[in-house]
mmCIF file of C-alpha atoms and ligand atoms in Angstrom:
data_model
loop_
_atom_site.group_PDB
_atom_site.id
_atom_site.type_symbol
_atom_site.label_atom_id
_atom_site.label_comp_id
_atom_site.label_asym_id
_atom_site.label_seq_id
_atom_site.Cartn_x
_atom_site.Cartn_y
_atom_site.Cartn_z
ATOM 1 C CA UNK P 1 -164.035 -55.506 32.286
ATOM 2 C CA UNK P 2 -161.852 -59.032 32.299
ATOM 3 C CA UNK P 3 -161.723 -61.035 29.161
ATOM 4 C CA UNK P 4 -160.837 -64.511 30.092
ATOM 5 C CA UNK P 5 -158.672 -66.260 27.744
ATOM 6 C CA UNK P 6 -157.649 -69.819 27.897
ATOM 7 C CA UNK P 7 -156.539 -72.845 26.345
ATOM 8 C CA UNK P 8 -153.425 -75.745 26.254
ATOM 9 C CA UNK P 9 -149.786 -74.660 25.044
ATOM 10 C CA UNK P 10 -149.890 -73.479 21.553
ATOM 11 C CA UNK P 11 -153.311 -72.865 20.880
ATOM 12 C CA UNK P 12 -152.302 -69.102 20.198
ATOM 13 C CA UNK P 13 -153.469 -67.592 23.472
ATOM 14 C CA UNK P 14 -150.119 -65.336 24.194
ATOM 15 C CA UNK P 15 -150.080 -63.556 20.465
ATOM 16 C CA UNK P 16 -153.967 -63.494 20.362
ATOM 17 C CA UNK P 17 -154.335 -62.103 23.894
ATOM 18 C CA UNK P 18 -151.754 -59.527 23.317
ATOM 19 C CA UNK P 19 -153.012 -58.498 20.076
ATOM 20 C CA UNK P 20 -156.541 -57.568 21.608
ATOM 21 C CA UNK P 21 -155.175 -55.816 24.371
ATOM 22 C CA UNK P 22 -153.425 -53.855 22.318
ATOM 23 C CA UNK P 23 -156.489 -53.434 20.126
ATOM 24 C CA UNK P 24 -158.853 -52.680 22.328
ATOM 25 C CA UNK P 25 -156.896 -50.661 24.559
ATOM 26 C CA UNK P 26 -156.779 -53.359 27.714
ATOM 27 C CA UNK P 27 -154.362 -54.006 30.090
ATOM 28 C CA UNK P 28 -152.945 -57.425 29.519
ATOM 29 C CA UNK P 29 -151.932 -60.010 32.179
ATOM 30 C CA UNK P 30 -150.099 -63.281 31.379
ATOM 31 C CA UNK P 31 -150.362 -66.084 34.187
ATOM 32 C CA UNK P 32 -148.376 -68.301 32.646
ATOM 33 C CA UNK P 33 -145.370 -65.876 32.846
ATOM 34 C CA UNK P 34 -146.036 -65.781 37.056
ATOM 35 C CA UNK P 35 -145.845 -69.349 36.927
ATOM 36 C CA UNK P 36 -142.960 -69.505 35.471
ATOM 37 C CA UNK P 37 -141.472 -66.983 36.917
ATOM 38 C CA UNK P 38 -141.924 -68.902 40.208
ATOM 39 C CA UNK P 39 -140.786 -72.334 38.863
ATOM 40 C CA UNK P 40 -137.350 -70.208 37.799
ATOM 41 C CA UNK P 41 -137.011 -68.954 40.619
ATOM 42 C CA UNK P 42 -137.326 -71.974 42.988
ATOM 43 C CA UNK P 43 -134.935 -73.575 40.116
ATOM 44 C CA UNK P 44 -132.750 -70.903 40.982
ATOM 45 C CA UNK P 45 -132.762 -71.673 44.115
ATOM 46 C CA UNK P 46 -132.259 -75.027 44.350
ATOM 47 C CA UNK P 47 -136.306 -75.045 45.967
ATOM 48 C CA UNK P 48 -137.932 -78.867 46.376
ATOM 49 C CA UNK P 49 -140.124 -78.398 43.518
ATOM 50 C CA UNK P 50 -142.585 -81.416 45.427
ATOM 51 C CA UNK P 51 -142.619 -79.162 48.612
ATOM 52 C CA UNK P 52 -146.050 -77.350 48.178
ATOM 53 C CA UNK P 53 -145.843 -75.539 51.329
ATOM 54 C CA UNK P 54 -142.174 -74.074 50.342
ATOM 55 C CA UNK P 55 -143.457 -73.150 47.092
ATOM 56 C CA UNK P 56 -146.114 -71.183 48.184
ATOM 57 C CA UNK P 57 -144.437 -69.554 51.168
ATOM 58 C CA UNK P 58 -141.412 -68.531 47.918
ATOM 59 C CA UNK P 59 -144.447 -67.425 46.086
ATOM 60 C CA UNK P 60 -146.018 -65.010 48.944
ATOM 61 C CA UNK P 61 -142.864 -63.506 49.489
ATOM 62 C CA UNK P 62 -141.694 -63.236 46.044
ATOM 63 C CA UNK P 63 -145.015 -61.452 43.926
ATOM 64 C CA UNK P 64 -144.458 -61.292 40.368
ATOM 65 C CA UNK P 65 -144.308 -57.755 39.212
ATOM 66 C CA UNK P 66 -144.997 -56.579 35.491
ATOM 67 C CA UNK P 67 -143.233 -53.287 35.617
ATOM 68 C CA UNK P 68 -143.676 -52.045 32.116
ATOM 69 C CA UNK P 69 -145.418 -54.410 29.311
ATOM 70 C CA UNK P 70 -144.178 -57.170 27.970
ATOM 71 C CA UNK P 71 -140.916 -57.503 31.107
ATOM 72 C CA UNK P 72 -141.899 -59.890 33.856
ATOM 73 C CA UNK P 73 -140.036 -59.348 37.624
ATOM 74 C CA UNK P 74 -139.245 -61.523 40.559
ATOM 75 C CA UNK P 75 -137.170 -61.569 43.235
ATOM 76 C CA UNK P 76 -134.983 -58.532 42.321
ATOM 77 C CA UNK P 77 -134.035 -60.216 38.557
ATOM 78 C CA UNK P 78 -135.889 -59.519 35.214
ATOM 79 C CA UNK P 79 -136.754 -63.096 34.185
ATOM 80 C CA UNK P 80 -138.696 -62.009 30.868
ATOM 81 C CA UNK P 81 -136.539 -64.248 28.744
ATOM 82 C CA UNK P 82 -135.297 -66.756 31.148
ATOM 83 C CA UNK P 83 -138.859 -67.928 31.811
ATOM 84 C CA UNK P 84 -138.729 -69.077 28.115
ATOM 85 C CA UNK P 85 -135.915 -71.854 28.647
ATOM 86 C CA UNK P 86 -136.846 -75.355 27.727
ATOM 87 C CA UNK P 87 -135.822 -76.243 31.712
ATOM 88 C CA UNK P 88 -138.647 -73.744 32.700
ATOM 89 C CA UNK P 89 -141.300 -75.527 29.991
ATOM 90 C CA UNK P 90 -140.064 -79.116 31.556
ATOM 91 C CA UNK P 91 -141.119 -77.863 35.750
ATOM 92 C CA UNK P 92 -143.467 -75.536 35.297
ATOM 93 C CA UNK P 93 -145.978 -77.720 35.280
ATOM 94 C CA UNK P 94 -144.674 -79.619 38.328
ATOM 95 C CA UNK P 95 -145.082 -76.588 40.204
ATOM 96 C CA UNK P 96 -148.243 -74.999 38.804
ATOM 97 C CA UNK P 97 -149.756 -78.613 40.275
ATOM 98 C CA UNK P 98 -149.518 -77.410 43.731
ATOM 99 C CA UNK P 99 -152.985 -75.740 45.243
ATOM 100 C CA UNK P 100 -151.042 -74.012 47.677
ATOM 101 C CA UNK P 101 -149.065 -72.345 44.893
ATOM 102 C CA UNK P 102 -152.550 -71.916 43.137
ATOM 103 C CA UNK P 103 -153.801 -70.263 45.578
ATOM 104 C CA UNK P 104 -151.156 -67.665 46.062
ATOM 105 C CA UNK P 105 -151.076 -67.120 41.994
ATOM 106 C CA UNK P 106 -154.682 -66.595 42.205
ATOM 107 C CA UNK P 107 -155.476 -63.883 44.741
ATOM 108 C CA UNK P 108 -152.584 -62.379 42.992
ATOM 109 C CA UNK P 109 -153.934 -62.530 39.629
ATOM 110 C CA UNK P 110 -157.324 -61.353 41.324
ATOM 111 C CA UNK P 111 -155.606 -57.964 42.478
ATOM 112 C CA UNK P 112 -154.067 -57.333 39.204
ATOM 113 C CA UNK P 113 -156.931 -57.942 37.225
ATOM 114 C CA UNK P 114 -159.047 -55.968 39.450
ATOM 115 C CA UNK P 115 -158.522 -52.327 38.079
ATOM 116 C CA UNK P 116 -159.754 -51.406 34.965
ATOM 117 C CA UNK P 117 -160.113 -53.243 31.761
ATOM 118 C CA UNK P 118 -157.524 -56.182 31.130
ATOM 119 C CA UNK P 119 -157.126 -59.378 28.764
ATOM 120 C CA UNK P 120 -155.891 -62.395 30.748
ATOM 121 C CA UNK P 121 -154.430 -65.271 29.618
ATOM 122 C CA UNK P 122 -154.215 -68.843 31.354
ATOM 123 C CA UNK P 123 -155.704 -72.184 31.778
ATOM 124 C CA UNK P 124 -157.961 -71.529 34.886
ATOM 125 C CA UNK P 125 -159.069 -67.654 34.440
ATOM 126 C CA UNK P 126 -162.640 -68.454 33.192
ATOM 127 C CA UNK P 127 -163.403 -70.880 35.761
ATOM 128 C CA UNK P 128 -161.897 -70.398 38.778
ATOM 129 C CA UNK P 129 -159.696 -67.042 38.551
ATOM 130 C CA UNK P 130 -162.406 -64.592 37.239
ATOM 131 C CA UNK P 131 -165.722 -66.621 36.840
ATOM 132 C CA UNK P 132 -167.399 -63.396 36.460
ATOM 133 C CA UNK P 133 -165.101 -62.383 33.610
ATOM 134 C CA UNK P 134 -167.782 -60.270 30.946
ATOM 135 C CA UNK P 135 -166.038 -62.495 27.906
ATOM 136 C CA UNK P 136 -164.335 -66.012 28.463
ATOM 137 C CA UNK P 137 -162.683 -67.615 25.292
ATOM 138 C CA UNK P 138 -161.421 -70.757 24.862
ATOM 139 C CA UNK P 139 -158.844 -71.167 22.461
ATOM 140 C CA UNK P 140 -157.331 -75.105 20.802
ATOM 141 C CA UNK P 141 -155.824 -75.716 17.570
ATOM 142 C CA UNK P 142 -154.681 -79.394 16.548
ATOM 143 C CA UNK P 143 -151.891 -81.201 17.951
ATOM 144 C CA UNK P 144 -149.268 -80.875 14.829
ATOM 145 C CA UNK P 145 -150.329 -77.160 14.501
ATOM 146 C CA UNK P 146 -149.753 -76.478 18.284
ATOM 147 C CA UNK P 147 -146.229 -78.222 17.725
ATOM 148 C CA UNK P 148 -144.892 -76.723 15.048
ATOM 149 C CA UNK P 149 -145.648 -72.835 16.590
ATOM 150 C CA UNK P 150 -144.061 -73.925 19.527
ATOM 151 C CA UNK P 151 -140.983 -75.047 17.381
ATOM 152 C CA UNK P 152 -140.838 -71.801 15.832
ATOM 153 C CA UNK P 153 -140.896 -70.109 19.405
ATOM 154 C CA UNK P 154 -138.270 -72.575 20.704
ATOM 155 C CA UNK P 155 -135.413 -72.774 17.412
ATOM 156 C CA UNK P 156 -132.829 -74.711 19.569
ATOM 157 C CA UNK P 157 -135.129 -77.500 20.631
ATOM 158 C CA UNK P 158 -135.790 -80.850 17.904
ATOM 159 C CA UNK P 159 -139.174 -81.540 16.559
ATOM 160 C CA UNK P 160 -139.017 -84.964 18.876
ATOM 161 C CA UNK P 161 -138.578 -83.487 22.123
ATOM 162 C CA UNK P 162 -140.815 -80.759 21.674
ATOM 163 C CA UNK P 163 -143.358 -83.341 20.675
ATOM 164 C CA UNK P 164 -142.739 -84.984 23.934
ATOM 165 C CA UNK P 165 -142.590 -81.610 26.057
ATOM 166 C CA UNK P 166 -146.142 -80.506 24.474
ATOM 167 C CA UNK P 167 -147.800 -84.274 25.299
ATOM 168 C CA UNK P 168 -146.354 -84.292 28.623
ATOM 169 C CA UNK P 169 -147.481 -80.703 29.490
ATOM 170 C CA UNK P 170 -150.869 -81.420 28.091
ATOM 171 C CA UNK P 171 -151.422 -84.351 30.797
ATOM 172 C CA UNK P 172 -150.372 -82.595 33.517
ATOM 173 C CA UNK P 173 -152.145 -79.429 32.689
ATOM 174 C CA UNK P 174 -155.317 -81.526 31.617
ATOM 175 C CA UNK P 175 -156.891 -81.382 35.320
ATOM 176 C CA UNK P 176 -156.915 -77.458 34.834
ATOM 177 C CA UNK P 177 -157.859 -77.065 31.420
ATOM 178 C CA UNK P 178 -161.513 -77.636 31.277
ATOM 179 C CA UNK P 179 -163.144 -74.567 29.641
ATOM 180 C CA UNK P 180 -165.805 -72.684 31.535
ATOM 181 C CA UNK P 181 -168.975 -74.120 30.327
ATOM 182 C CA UNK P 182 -170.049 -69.936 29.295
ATOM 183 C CA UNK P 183 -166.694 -70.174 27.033
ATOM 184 C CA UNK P 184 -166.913 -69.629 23.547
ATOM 185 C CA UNK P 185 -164.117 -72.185 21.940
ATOM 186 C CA UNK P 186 -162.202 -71.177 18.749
ATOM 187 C CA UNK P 187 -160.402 -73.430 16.701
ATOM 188 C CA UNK P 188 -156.968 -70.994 15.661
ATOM 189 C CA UNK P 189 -155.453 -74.081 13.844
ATOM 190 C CA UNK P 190 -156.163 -72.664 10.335
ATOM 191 C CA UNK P 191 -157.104 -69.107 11.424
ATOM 192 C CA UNK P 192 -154.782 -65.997 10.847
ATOM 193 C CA UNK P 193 -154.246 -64.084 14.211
ATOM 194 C CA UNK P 194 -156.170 -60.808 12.947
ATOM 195 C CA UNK P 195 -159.631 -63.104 11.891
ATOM 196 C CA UNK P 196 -159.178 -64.178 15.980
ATOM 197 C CA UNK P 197 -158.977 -60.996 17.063
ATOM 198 C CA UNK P 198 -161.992 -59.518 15.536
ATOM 199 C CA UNK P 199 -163.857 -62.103 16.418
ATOM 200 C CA UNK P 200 -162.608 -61.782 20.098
ATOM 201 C CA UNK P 201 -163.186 -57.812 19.874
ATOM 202 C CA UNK P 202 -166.426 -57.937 18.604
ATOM 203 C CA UNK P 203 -168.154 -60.308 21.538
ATOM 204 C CA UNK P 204 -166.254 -57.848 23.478
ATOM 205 C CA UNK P 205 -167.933 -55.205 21.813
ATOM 206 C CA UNK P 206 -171.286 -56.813 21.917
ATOM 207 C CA UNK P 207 -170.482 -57.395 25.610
ATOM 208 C CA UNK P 208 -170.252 -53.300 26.150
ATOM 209 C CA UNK P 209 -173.411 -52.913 23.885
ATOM 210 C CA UNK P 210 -175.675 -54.824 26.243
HETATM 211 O O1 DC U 301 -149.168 -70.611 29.017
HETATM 212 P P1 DC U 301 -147.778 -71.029 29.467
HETATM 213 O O2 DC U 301 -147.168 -72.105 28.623
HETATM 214 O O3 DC U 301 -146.847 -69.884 29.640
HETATM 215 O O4 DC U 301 -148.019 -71.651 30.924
HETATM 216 C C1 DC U 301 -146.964 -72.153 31.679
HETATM 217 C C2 DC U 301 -147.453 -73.244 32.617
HETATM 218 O O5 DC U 301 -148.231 -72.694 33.666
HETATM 219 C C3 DC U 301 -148.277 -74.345 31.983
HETATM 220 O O6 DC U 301 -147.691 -75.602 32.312
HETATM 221 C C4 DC U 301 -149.631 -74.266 32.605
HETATM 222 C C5 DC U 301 -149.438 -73.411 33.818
HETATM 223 N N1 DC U 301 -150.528 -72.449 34.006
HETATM 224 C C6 DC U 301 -151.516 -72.775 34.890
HETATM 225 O O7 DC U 301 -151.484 -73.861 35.465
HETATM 226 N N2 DC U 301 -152.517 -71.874 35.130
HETATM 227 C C7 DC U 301 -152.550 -70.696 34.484
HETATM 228 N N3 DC U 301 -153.530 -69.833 34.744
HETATM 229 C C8 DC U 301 -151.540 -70.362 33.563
HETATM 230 C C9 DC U 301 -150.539 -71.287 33.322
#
């Protein structure tokens, strides 16, 4: 079974979707990490981040492997905290624009969601990466709220420029983050993680009911 979650930066989706994985036992698959894992690498590189075609071709030949939870692979180098750099916020979304790229992340995503039961998190896994997914969520909390979570994932940064980063990335990720129109949308702006959770968990469990 594939529980789709989605939603912008900061809407809770990596500490929600972990916490049900973990909860109900799920395998759990983070998108965003592969691309960013690509965008470091092609940084790394010294890659053309407007050549779609290079990007993709990196992408095919460099899979993103999740070895053991929570440590994300590529190219040889463990890039789990790398991937979190405020350089890697500012591109990824120049690269994730690509469809070429897309379309490598997805088949990939595809094949690791395939086995078993897993919780994935992204922008595009309810609509276009598993459209048959048994539970899609939709996740969005306020502006200010998103902001000030990202703040406390990102100390170094000021208040300004993360303000900036977050509008920015919303634009350029608005194009992919329409929810599925079978999504159910929860508001996390003034909800503790646990109250998501169980509400998650229990469509899921509703889901294995029928
Ligand atoms: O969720 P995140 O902040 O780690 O995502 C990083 C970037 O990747 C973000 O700019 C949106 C993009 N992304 C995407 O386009 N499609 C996905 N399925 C997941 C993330």
């Amino acid at each position: 079974m594939i529980v789709a979650i989605d939603g912008p930066a900061g809407a809770g989706k990596s500490t929600v979707a972990r916490a049900l994985a973990v909860r109900l036992g799920f395998r759990y698959l983070d998108t965003g990490a592969m691309y960013r894992a690509l965008t470091w690498l092609a940084m790394q590189r010294s890659f053309d981040l407007g050549d779609a075609h290079a990007l993709a071709q990196l992408a095919r030949e460099n899979p993103v492997l999740f070895p053991e939870d929570d440590r994300v692979w590529i190219g040889g180098t463990d890039v789990t905290s790398s991937i979190r750099e405020a350089r890697v916020d500012r591109m990824v979304p120049v690269v994730a624009r690509h469809s070429a790229v897309r379309e490598v992340m997805r088949d990939r995503q595809r094949q690791l969601g395939k086995e078993g039961n897993v919780v994935i998190e992204g922008r595009d896994i309810g609509t276009v990466v598993a459209p048959d997914a048994a539970v899609k969520v939709y996740l969005v909390a306020d502006r200010e709220e998103r902001a000030k979570r990202r703040m406390a994932e990102r100390p170094g940064i000021g208040a300004d420029a993360l303000a900036t980063d977050l509008r920015l990335r919303d634009e350029s990720d608005a194009a992919r983050m329409q929810p599925a129109e079978d999504a159910i949308e929860i508001d996390t702006t003034s909800l503790e993680v646990d109250v998501v959770v169980d509400r998650i968990a229990a469509l899921v469990h509703e889901r294995t009911a029928a």
